[in-house]
Amino acid sequence: MKDSIIVGLSGGVDSGVAAATLVEQGYQVEGLFMKNWEEDSKYCTSEQDYKDALQICNCLDIPLRSINFSREYWERVFKKFLDEYKLGRTPNPDVLCNTEIKFKAFLNYALELGANKIATGHYAINKSLDGYQNLIKGNDTNKEQSYFLHGLNQKQLSYAIFPLGTWKKENVREKALDLGFLNFNKKDSTGICFIGERHFKKFLKNYIPSKPGIIESCDGYIIGKHDGSMYYTIGQRQGLGIGGVRGTKEMPWYVTDKIVKKNKIIVAQGKDNPQLYHQYLECSDVHWISGYAPKKTKLRAKIRYRGSDSDCKIQLKDSGSIIVGFKNPQFAISPGQSIVFYDKKLCLGGGIINTRWN
């Protein structure tokens, strides 16, 4: 008899097709819908998501369980998310959500139920080779999600299946349509993990009070006001409210730095402005998927999910942090974000960006 697998069903098309492929392969499949955020507005759509997940299970003739991990999400993910923002950093909650909720709380629950494995709709490949679990980039370069999974360890990966690792998104939608899934054309989620899509600054203001301050140009001129430096991100262009400053060129403004202690935002004009680019960074909270640092020092790294891999050289420090030097200066390196390291398509692990310089 084939393994028993519990699939995390979000109500989205990806996890639904992931479940379908496992059913077709003869596994004993169950669905699990996780509610990880208590509804507080129109932005959370868990009720509709649950209905979509249930319709998928009805199509596949598999059972659907539901569990509420809201307390775990609040304690393990959201509190840390808020703490980082209060420090003026830009965290990535999806990375923590995977390590703490999907591949810890969900995994432990599934194992308690007697499952052999869990599966999700992530676009990534998990291969066992030479006694190690290897996380490899998914084949769909536009959708691949190894960046968000770089915090997983060997044990977590040993229980994980990613059925969509070799799929293209358009083929996933075609498959969902063929299977009769009503969500075959459902929009991809782009909001904070499990919280949904909403006006981000307004959402943050529910938890972090406004603190007005000044916006200063990189050459020292006060050119505007803001309502809290923690609401802004390095490299941000939209929502600054400083267009048409007298004596300046008609070019867009970008956030180049945040001086949190002074509650000050520094901006510069033009995406090519040197103030936006840095060649070195230091990262901490480093995690290697294999459990060991790589022997190679010349790697490739990604400093944001939608960024490109860039050539770099790493230097391991006794403190456990890493100094990263890029071949070419990088745009908008943001403290708090994850940097993820690769050897070709193999995801090695990553860390949290602390500082950057030239």
mmCIF file of C-alpha atoms in Angstrom:
data_model
loop_
_atom_site.group_PDB
_atom_site.id
_atom_site.type_symbol
_atom_site.label_atom_id
_atom_site.label_comp_id
_atom_site.label_asym_id
_atom_site.label_seq_id
_atom_site.Cartn_x
_atom_site.Cartn_y
_atom_site.Cartn_z
ATOM 1 C CA MET A 1 0.000 0.000 0.000
ATOM 2 C CA LYS A 2 1.300 3.446 -0.919
ATOM 3 C CA ASP A 3 2.015 6.148 1.661
ATOM 4 C CA SER A 4 -0.665 8.193 3.365
ATOM 5 C CA ILE A 5 -0.208 11.866 2.468
ATOM 6 C CA ILE A 6 -1.979 14.900 3.882
ATOM 7 C CA VAL A 7 -2.014 17.854 1.503
ATOM 8 C CA GLY A 8 -2.221 21.397 2.809
ATOM 9 C CA LEU A 9 -5.162 22.814 0.843
ATOM 10 C CA SER A 10 -5.402 26.601 0.811
ATOM 11 C CA GLY A 11 -8.348 26.797 -1.561
ATOM 12 C CA GLY A 12 -5.959 27.836 -4.310
ATOM 13 C CA VAL A 13 -5.399 26.128 -7.632
ATOM 14 C CA ASP A 14 -1.811 25.028 -6.890
ATOM 15 C CA SER A 15 -2.500 22.971 -3.779
ATOM 16 C CA GLY A 16 -5.590 21.502 -5.437
ATOM 17 C CA VAL A 17 -3.660 20.209 -8.439
ATOM 18 C CA ALA A 18 -0.896 18.989 -6.114
ATOM 19 C CA ALA A 19 -3.506 16.851 -4.344
ATOM 20 C CA ALA A 20 -4.882 15.614 -7.670
ATOM 21 C CA THR A 21 -1.482 14.434 -8.911
ATOM 22 C CA LEU A 22 -0.968 12.418 -5.723
ATOM 23 C CA VAL A 23 -4.417 10.840 -6.024
ATOM 24 C CA GLU A 24 -3.612 9.873 -9.619
ATOM 25 C CA GLN A 25 -0.345 8.310 -8.438
ATOM 26 C CA GLY A 26 -2.266 6.028 -6.093
ATOM 27 C CA TYR A 27 -1.440 7.571 -2.718
ATOM 28 C CA GLN A 28 -3.913 7.682 0.160
ATOM 29 C CA VAL A 29 -4.646 11.396 0.161
ATOM 30 C CA GLU A 30 -6.434 13.672 2.603
ATOM 31 C CA GLY A 31 -6.758 17.437 2.502
ATOM 32 C CA LEU A 32 -6.135 19.767 5.425
ATOM 33 C CA PHE A 33 -7.366 23.349 5.437
ATOM 34 C CA MET A 34 -5.476 25.594 7.848
ATOM 35 C CA LYS A 35 -7.046 28.725 9.275
ATOM 36 C CA ASN A 36 -4.174 30.811 10.574
ATOM 37 C CA TRP A 37 -5.692 34.252 10.967
ATOM 38 C CA GLU A 38 -8.886 35.308 12.723
ATOM 39 C CA GLU A 39 -11.163 37.257 10.411
ATOM 40 C CA ASP A 40 -11.228 40.970 11.176
ATOM 41 C CA SER A 41 -12.236 42.529 7.871
ATOM 42 C CA LYS A 42 -13.221 41.895 4.270
ATOM 43 C CA TYR A 43 -9.589 41.166 3.375
ATOM 44 C CA CYS A 44 -9.455 37.701 4.857
ATOM 45 C CA THR A 45 -11.235 35.245 2.608
ATOM 46 C CA SER A 46 -10.906 32.031 4.606
ATOM 47 C CA GLU A 47 -14.618 31.186 4.304
ATOM 48 C CA GLN A 48 -14.490 31.220 0.500
ATOM 49 C CA ASP A 49 -11.087 29.536 0.516
ATOM 50 C CA TYR A 50 -12.525 26.705 2.612
ATOM 51 C CA LYS A 51 -15.428 26.293 0.175
ATOM 52 C CA ASP A 52 -12.946 26.110 -2.710
ATOM 53 C CA ALA A 53 -10.890 23.496 -0.855
ATOM 54 C CA LEU A 54 -14.033 21.475 -0.123
ATOM 55 C CA GLN A 55 -15.098 21.569 -3.788
ATOM 56 C CA ILE A 56 -11.651 20.280 -4.776
ATOM 57 C CA CYS A 57 -11.919 17.407 -2.299
ATOM 58 C CA ASN A 58 -15.386 16.545 -3.588
ATOM 59 C CA CYS A 59 -14.013 16.396 -7.140
ATOM 60 C CA LEU A 60 -11.174 14.128 -6.015
ATOM 61 C CA ASP A 61 -13.342 12.100 -3.610
ATOM 62 C CA ILE A 62 -10.966 12.651 -0.692
ATOM 63 C CA PRO A 63 -11.739 13.816 2.866
ATOM 64 C CA LEU A 64 -11.025 17.349 4.068
ATOM 65 C CA ARG A 65 -10.013 18.217 7.606
ATOM 66 C CA SER A 66 -9.804 21.721 9.038
ATOM 67 C CA ILE A 67 -7.650 23.076 11.847
ATOM 68 C CA ASN A 68 -7.106 26.488 13.390
ATOM 69 C CA PHE A 69 -3.461 27.473 13.841
ATOM 70 C CA SER A 70 -4.222 31.146 14.532
ATOM 71 C CA ARG A 71 -2.599 31.107 17.969
ATOM 72 C CA GLU A 72 0.559 29.463 16.628
ATOM 73 C CA TYR A 73 0.706 31.909 13.729
ATOM 74 C CA TRP A 74 0.337 34.890 16.049
ATOM 75 C CA GLU A 75 2.998 33.675 18.493
ATOM 76 C CA ARG A 76 5.571 32.252 16.079
ATOM 77 C CA VAL A 77 5.193 34.459 13.011
ATOM 78 C CA PHE A 78 3.165 37.632 13.411
ATOM 79 C CA LYS A 79 4.717 38.854 16.671
ATOM 80 C CA LYS A 80 8.191 38.550 15.146
ATOM 81 C CA PHE A 81 6.926 40.277 12.009
ATOM 82 C CA LEU A 82 5.728 43.264 14.077
ATOM 83 C CA ASP A 83 8.900 43.368 16.180
ATOM 84 C CA GLU A 84 10.998 43.645 13.022
ATOM 85 C CA TYR A 85 8.872 46.461 11.621
ATOM 86 C CA LYS A 86 9.119 48.356 14.904
ATOM 87 C CA LEU A 87 12.908 48.214 14.480
ATOM 88 C CA GLY A 88 12.579 49.734 11.019
ATOM 89 C CA ARG A 89 13.402 46.495 9.220
ATOM 90 C CA THR A 90 11.472 44.758 6.424
ATOM 91 C CA PRO A 91 10.764 41.130 7.386
ATOM 92 C CA ASN A 92 9.524 38.336 5.145
ATOM 93 C CA PRO A 93 6.752 36.531 7.052
ATOM 94 C CA ASP A 94 6.268 33.890 4.352
ATOM 95 C CA VAL A 95 9.680 32.381 5.129
ATOM 96 C CA LEU A 96 8.873 32.106 8.842
ATOM 97 C CA CYS A 97 5.375 30.868 8.067
ATOM 98 C CA ASN A 98 6.828 27.923 6.166
ATOM 99 C CA THR A 99 9.328 26.931 8.857
ATOM 100 C CA GLU A 100 6.978 27.444 11.818
ATOM 101 C CA ILE A 101 3.472 26.720 10.535
ATOM 102 C CA LYS A 102 3.330 24.710 7.311
ATOM 103 C CA PHE A 103 6.348 22.525 8.015
ATOM 104 C CA LYS A 104 6.182 22.419 11.801
ATOM 105 C CA ALA A 105 2.660 22.856 13.198
ATOM 106 C CA PHE A 106 1.013 21.253 10.149
ATOM 107 C CA LEU A 107 3.690 18.570 9.821
ATOM 108 C CA ASN A 108 3.454 17.574 13.489
ATOM 109 C CA TYR A 109 -0.343 17.449 13.296
ATOM 110 C CA ALA A 110 -0.234 15.298 10.154
ATOM 111 C CA LEU A 111 2.212 12.858 11.741
ATOM 112 C CA GLU A 112 -0.023 12.592 14.811
ATOM 113 C CA LEU A 113 -2.862 11.619 12.470
ATOM 114 C CA GLY A 114 -0.697 8.814 11.095
ATOM 115 C CA ALA A 115 0.357 10.359 7.784
ATOM 116 C CA ASN A 116 3.666 9.315 6.251
ATOM 117 C CA LYS A 117 4.222 12.596 4.405
ATOM 118 C CA ILE A 118 2.770 16.031 3.823
ATOM 119 C CA ALA A 119 2.479 17.864 0.513
ATOM 120 C CA THR A 120 1.977 21.476 -0.538
ATOM 121 C CA GLY A 121 1.519 23.347 -3.798
ATOM 122 C CA HIS A 122 4.947 24.990 -3.745
ATOM 123 C CA TYR A 123 6.881 25.245 -6.996
ATOM 124 C CA ALA A 124 10.087 23.568 -5.835
ATOM 125 C CA ILE A 125 11.809 20.188 -6.133
ATOM 126 C CA ASN A 126 12.827 18.021 -3.181
ATOM 127 C CA LYS A 127 15.339 15.269 -3.995
ATOM 128 C CA SER A 128 17.150 12.791 -1.776
ATOM 129 C CA LEU A 129 20.771 12.408 -2.852
ATOM 130 C CA ASP A 130 23.823 11.015 -1.048
ATOM 131 C CA GLY A 131 21.900 10.798 2.214
ATOM 132 C CA TYR A 132 20.729 14.428 2.114
ATOM 133 C CA GLN A 133 17.476 16.106 1.189
ATOM 134 C CA ASN A 134 18.189 18.642 -1.545
ATOM 135 C CA LEU A 135 15.937 21.624 -2.228
ATOM 136 C CA ILE A 136 16.103 22.521 -5.916
ATOM 137 C CA LYS A 137 14.525 25.350 -7.861
ATOM 138 C CA GLY A 138 11.186 24.593 -9.498
ATOM 139 C CA ASN A 139 11.088 24.406 -13.292
ATOM 140 C CA ASP A 140 8.740 27.386 -13.695
ATOM 141 C CA THR A 141 11.203 30.268 -13.393
ATOM 142 C CA ASN A 142 8.399 32.786 -12.866
ATOM 143 C CA LYS A 143 6.724 30.867 -10.040
ATOM 144 C CA GLU A 144 9.531 28.877 -8.385
ATOM 145 C CA GLN A 145 9.455 29.221 -4.591
ATOM 146 C CA SER A 146 12.668 27.786 -3.145
ATOM 147 C CA TYR A 147 13.375 31.291 -1.781
ATOM 148 C CA PHE A 148 10.478 30.903 0.674
ATOM 149 C CA LEU A 149 11.499 27.360 1.626
ATOM 150 C CA HIS A 150 15.183 27.964 2.349
ATOM 151 C CA GLY A 151 14.608 27.802 6.126
ATOM 152 C CA LEU A 152 13.544 24.152 6.098
ATOM 153 C CA ASN A 153 15.799 21.554 7.687
ATOM 154 C CA GLN A 154 16.609 17.971 6.743
ATOM 155 C CA LYS A 155 13.845 16.482 8.886
ATOM 156 C CA GLN A 156 11.176 18.801 7.506
ATOM 157 C CA LEU A 157 12.208 18.125 3.916
ATOM 158 C CA SER A 158 12.308 14.373 4.518
ATOM 159 C CA TYR A 159 8.552 14.482 5.142
ATOM 160 C CA ALA A 160 7.720 16.976 2.380
ATOM 161 C CA ILE A 161 6.476 16.403 -1.164
ATOM 162 C CA PHE A 162 6.189 19.162 -3.772
ATOM 163 C CA PRO A 163 4.198 17.646 -6.663
ATOM 164 C CA LEU A 164 4.325 20.843 -8.751
ATOM 165 C CA GLY A 165 8.111 21.170 -8.840
ATOM 166 C CA THR A 166 8.318 20.300 -12.526
ATOM 167 C CA TRP A 167 5.059 21.980 -13.573
ATOM 168 C CA LYS A 168 4.399 25.278 -15.332
ATOM 169 C CA LYS A 169 1.633 27.471 -13.927
ATOM 170 C CA GLU A 170 -0.375 27.478 -17.149
ATOM 171 C CA ASN A 171 -0.416 23.668 -17.119
ATOM 172 C CA VAL A 172 -1.628 23.700 -13.522
ATOM 173 C CA ARG A 173 -4.601 25.874 -14.494
ATOM 174 C CA GLU A 174 -5.360 23.649 -17.498
ATOM 175 C CA LYS A 175 -5.297 20.579 -15.255
ATOM 176 C CA ALA A 176 -7.603 22.248 -12.719
ATOM 177 C CA LEU A 177 -10.078 23.082 -15.488
ATOM 178 C CA ASP A 178 -9.996 19.498 -16.769
ATOM 179 C CA LEU A 179 -10.647 18.209 -13.242
ATOM 180 C CA GLY A 180 -13.659 20.473 -12.799
ATOM 181 C CA PHE A 181 -12.146 22.683 -10.096
ATOM 182 C CA LEU A 182 -14.196 25.869 -9.856
ATOM 183 C CA ASN A 183 -11.091 27.786 -8.777
ATOM 184 C CA PHE A 184 -9.123 26.994 -11.972
ATOM 185 C CA ASN A 185 -8.777 30.706 -12.775
ATOM 186 C CA LYS A 186 -8.479 31.972 -9.187
ATOM 187 C CA LYS A 187 -6.041 34.847 -8.757
ATOM 188 C CA ASP A 188 -2.721 33.998 -7.111
ATOM 189 C CA SER A 189 -2.344 35.275 -3.558
ATOM 190 C CA THR A 190 0.161 38.121 -3.224
ATOM 191 C CA GLY A 191 -0.609 39.324 0.298
ATOM 192 C CA ILE A 192 1.048 38.485 3.598
ATOM 193 C CA CYS A 193 1.046 34.741 4.236
ATOM 194 C CA PHE A 194 -2.457 33.726 5.474
ATOM 195 C CA ILE A 195 -3.537 37.315 6.195
ATOM 196 C CA GLY A 196 -4.647 38.243 2.700
ATOM 197 C CA GLU A 197 -4.354 41.219 0.411
ATOM 198 C CA ARG A 198 -5.012 44.622 1.933
ATOM 199 C CA HIS A 199 -3.686 48.177 2.095
ATOM 200 C CA PHE A 200 -0.449 47.372 3.869
ATOM 201 C CA LYS A 201 0.192 50.666 5.673
ATOM 202 C CA LYS A 202 -3.370 50.813 6.999
ATOM 203 C CA PHE A 203 -3.013 47.249 8.212
ATOM 204 C CA LEU A 204 0.261 47.974 10.034
ATOM 205 C CA LYS A 205 -1.274 51.025 11.713
ATOM 206 C CA ASN A 206 -3.627 48.675 13.566
ATOM 207 C CA TYR A 207 -0.592 47.344 15.440
ATOM 208 C CA ILE A 208 2.100 50.034 15.201
ATOM 209 C CA PRO A 209 0.957 53.624 15.931
ATOM 210 C CA SER A 210 1.821 56.450 13.547
ATOM 211 C CA LYS A 211 4.901 58.505 14.356
ATOM 212 C CA PRO A 212 5.236 61.493 11.990
ATOM 213 C CA GLY A 213 8.711 62.547 10.901
ATOM 214 C CA ILE A 214 10.593 64.197 8.072
ATOM 215 C CA ILE A 215 11.632 63.056 4.621
ATOM 216 C CA GLU A 216 15.087 64.295 3.738
ATOM 217 C CA SER A 217 16.936 64.221 0.429
ATOM 218 C CA CYS A 218 20.308 62.475 0.344
ATOM 219 C CA ASP A 219 21.984 65.891 0.159
ATOM 220 C CA GLY A 220 20.360 67.072 3.387
ATOM 221 C CA TYR A 221 17.266 69.048 2.331
ATOM 222 C CA ILE A 222 13.923 68.503 4.053
ATOM 223 C CA ILE A 223 11.441 67.858 1.249
ATOM 224 C CA GLY A 224 8.445 66.263 2.936
ATOM 225 C CA LYS A 225 6.848 64.516 5.889
ATOM 226 C CA HIS A 226 5.949 60.910 6.607
ATOM 227 C CA ASP A 227 3.687 59.237 9.175
ATOM 228 C CA GLY A 228 6.183 56.656 10.438
ATOM 229 C CA SER A 229 9.528 55.495 9.089
ATOM 230 C CA MET A 230 8.636 51.879 9.922
ATOM 231 C CA TYR A 231 5.903 51.914 7.260
ATOM 232 C CA TYR A 232 8.396 52.406 4.425
ATOM 233 C CA THR A 233 10.813 50.053 2.683
ATOM 234 C CA ILE A 234 14.235 50.607 1.154
ATOM 235 C CA GLY A 235 13.731 51.063 -2.586
ATOM 236 C CA GLN A 236 10.085 52.116 -2.196
ATOM 237 C CA ARG A 237 8.839 54.544 -4.830
ATOM 238 C CA GLN A 238 5.062 54.692 -4.450
ATOM 239 C CA GLY A 239 3.249 56.433 -1.620
ATOM 240 C CA LEU A 240 5.939 58.952 -0.639
ATOM 241 C CA GLY A 241 3.858 62.018 -1.499
ATOM 242 C CA ILE A 242 6.822 64.157 -2.552
ATOM 243 C CA GLY A 243 6.397 64.617 -6.290
ATOM 244 C CA GLY A 244 7.189 68.007 -7.817
ATOM 245 C CA VAL A 245 9.704 69.315 -5.270
ATOM 246 C CA ARG A 246 10.893 72.796 -6.212
ATOM 247 C CA GLY A 247 14.454 72.923 -7.496
ATOM 248 C CA THR A 248 14.606 69.205 -8.330
ATOM 249 C CA LYS A 249 14.352 67.251 -11.561
ATOM 250 C CA GLU A 250 11.145 65.591 -12.722
ATOM 251 C CA MET A 251 12.271 62.134 -11.664
ATOM 252 C CA PRO A 252 10.724 59.620 -9.239
ATOM 253 C CA TRP A 253 11.931 59.550 -5.629
ATOM 254 C CA TYR A 254 13.070 56.345 -3.919
ATOM 255 C CA VAL A 255 13.695 55.523 -0.258
ATOM 256 C CA THR A 256 17.446 54.975 0.125
ATOM 257 C CA ASP A 257 17.680 54.692 3.917
ATOM 258 C CA LYS A 258 15.732 54.856 7.170
ATOM 259 C CA ILE A 259 17.241 56.396 10.298
ATOM 260 C CA VAL A 260 14.911 54.845 12.845
ATOM 261 C CA LYS A 261 16.330 56.532 15.957
ATOM 262 C CA LYS A 262 15.641 59.920 14.386
ATOM 263 C CA ASN A 263 12.455 58.700 12.660
ATOM 264 C CA LYS A 264 13.826 60.015 9.391
ATOM 265 C CA ILE A 265 13.512 58.748 5.820
ATOM 266 C CA ILE A 266 16.240 59.503 3.285
ATOM 267 C CA VAL A 267 15.307 59.644 -0.401
ATOM 268 C CA ALA A 268 17.034 60.120 -3.737
ATOM 269 C CA GLN A 269 15.864 60.611 -7.307
ATOM 270 C CA GLY A 270 16.099 58.048 -10.077
ATOM 271 C CA LYS A 271 16.375 54.280 -9.913
ATOM 272 C CA ASP A 272 19.983 54.504 -11.121
ATOM 273 C CA ASN A 273 21.007 56.727 -8.203
ATOM 274 C CA PRO A 274 24.173 55.292 -6.563
ATOM 275 C CA GLN A 275 22.610 55.816 -3.106
ATOM 276 C CA LEU A 276 20.303 52.887 -3.877
ATOM 277 C CA TYR A 277 23.086 50.411 -4.624
ATOM 278 C CA HIS A 278 25.431 48.514 -2.298
ATOM 279 C CA GLN A 279 28.023 45.838 -2.952
ATOM 280 C CA TYR A 280 28.385 44.268 0.496
ATOM 281 C CA LEU A 281 26.078 43.053 3.227
ATOM 282 C CA GLU A 282 26.228 41.178 6.503
ATOM 283 C CA CYS A 283 23.580 38.598 7.387
ATOM 284 C CA SER A 284 22.852 36.628 10.551
ATOM 285 C CA ASP A 285 20.444 33.877 11.676
ATOM 286 C CA VAL A 286 22.090 31.783 8.995
ATOM 287 C CA HIS A 287 20.555 28.408 8.148
ATOM 288 C CA TRP A 288 22.078 25.783 5.862
ATOM 289 C CA ILE A 289 19.637 23.170 4.555
ATOM 290 C CA SER A 290 22.256 20.405 4.661
ATOM 291 C CA GLY A 291 23.181 21.322 8.230
ATOM 292 C CA TYR A 292 26.651 22.421 7.096
ATOM 293 C CA ALA A 293 28.126 25.518 5.485
ATOM 294 C CA PRO A 294 29.136 24.927 1.857
ATOM 295 C CA LYS A 295 32.792 24.417 1.012
ATOM 296 C CA LYS A 296 32.418 26.803 -1.896
ATOM 297 C CA THR A 297 32.711 30.522 -1.210
ATOM 298 C CA LYS A 298 31.681 31.663 -4.692
ATOM 299 C CA LEU A 299 27.908 31.285 -4.906
ATOM 300 C CA ARG A 300 24.852 33.046 -6.242
ATOM 301 C CA ALA A 301 22.391 34.875 -4.017
ATOM 302 C CA LYS A 302 18.923 36.380 -4.157
ATOM 303 C CA ILE A 303 18.081 39.311 -1.845
ATOM 304 C CA ARG A 304 14.329 39.371 -2.564
ATOM 305 C CA TYR A 305 11.849 36.904 -3.989
ATOM 306 C CA ARG A 306 11.341 38.722 -7.287
ATOM 307 C CA GLY A 307 15.022 39.589 -7.621
ATOM 308 C CA SER A 308 17.560 37.842 -9.818
ATOM 309 C CA ASP A 309 20.315 35.548 -8.603
ATOM 310 C CA SER A 310 23.610 37.447 -8.470
ATOM 311 C CA ASP A 311 27.210 36.266 -8.289
ATOM 312 C CA CYS A 312 28.715 36.718 -4.843
ATOM 313 C CA LYS A 313 31.475 35.578 -2.527
ATOM 314 C CA ILE A 314 30.782 34.691 1.093
ATOM 315 C CA GLN A 315 32.999 34.950 4.159
ATOM 316 C CA LEU A 316 31.947 33.004 7.253
ATOM 317 C CA LYS A 317 32.521 34.848 10.549
ATOM 318 C CA ASP A 318 33.262 33.227 13.915
ATOM 319 C CA SER A 319 30.089 34.845 15.250
ATOM 320 C CA GLY A 320 28.023 32.779 12.803
ATOM 321 C CA SER A 321 27.190 35.714 10.564
ATOM 322 C CA ILE A 322 28.246 35.970 6.918
ATOM 323 C CA ILE A 323 29.814 38.802 4.947
ATOM 324 C CA VAL A 324 28.573 38.759 1.362
ATOM 325 C CA GLY A 325 30.358 40.589 -1.433
ATOM 326 C CA PHE A 326 28.535 40.881 -4.751
ATOM 327 C CA LYS A 327 30.203 41.016 -8.128
ATOM 328 C CA ASN A 328 27.864 43.897 -9.007
ATOM 329 C CA PRO A 329 26.204 46.378 -6.611
ATOM 330 C CA GLN A 330 22.645 45.394 -5.688
ATOM 331 C CA PHE A 331 19.545 47.594 -5.765
ATOM 332 C CA ALA A 332 17.735 48.340 -2.489
ATOM 333 C CA ILE A 333 19.315 45.856 -0.092
ATOM 334 C CA SER A 334 16.823 45.889 2.795
ATOM 335 C CA PRO A 335 17.712 44.938 6.396
ATOM 336 C CA GLY A 336 15.258 42.331 7.673
ATOM 337 C CA GLN A 337 14.799 40.660 4.308
ATOM 338 C CA SER A 338 16.062 37.164 3.587
ATOM 339 C CA ILE A 339 19.119 36.528 1.464
ATOM 340 C CA VAL A 340 19.104 33.051 -0.069
ATOM 341 C CA PHE A 341 22.163 31.281 -1.462
ATOM 342 C CA TYR A 342 22.323 28.975 -4.474
ATOM 343 C CA ASP A 343 24.796 26.706 -6.203
ATOM 344 C CA LYS A 344 23.272 26.688 -9.688
ATOM 345 C CA LYS A 345 19.715 25.399 -9.051
ATOM 346 C CA LEU A 346 20.471 23.931 -5.628
ATOM 347 C CA CYS A 347 19.146 26.052 -2.757
ATOM 348 C CA LEU A 348 21.734 25.978 0.029
ATOM 349 C CA GLY A 349 20.018 28.084 2.697
ATOM 350 C CA GLY A 350 20.101 31.706 3.741
ATOM 351 C CA GLY A 351 20.025 34.324 6.463
ATOM 352 C CA ILE A 352 18.576 37.679 7.499
ATOM 353 C CA ILE A 353 20.162 40.857 6.141
ATOM 354 C CA ASN A 354 21.433 43.189 8.878
ATOM 355 C CA THR A 355 23.581 45.873 7.260
ATOM 356 C CA ARG A 356 24.855 46.886 3.817
ATOM 357 C CA TRP A 357 27.719 49.080 2.590
ATOM 358 C CA ASN A 358 30.078 49.879 -0.276
#
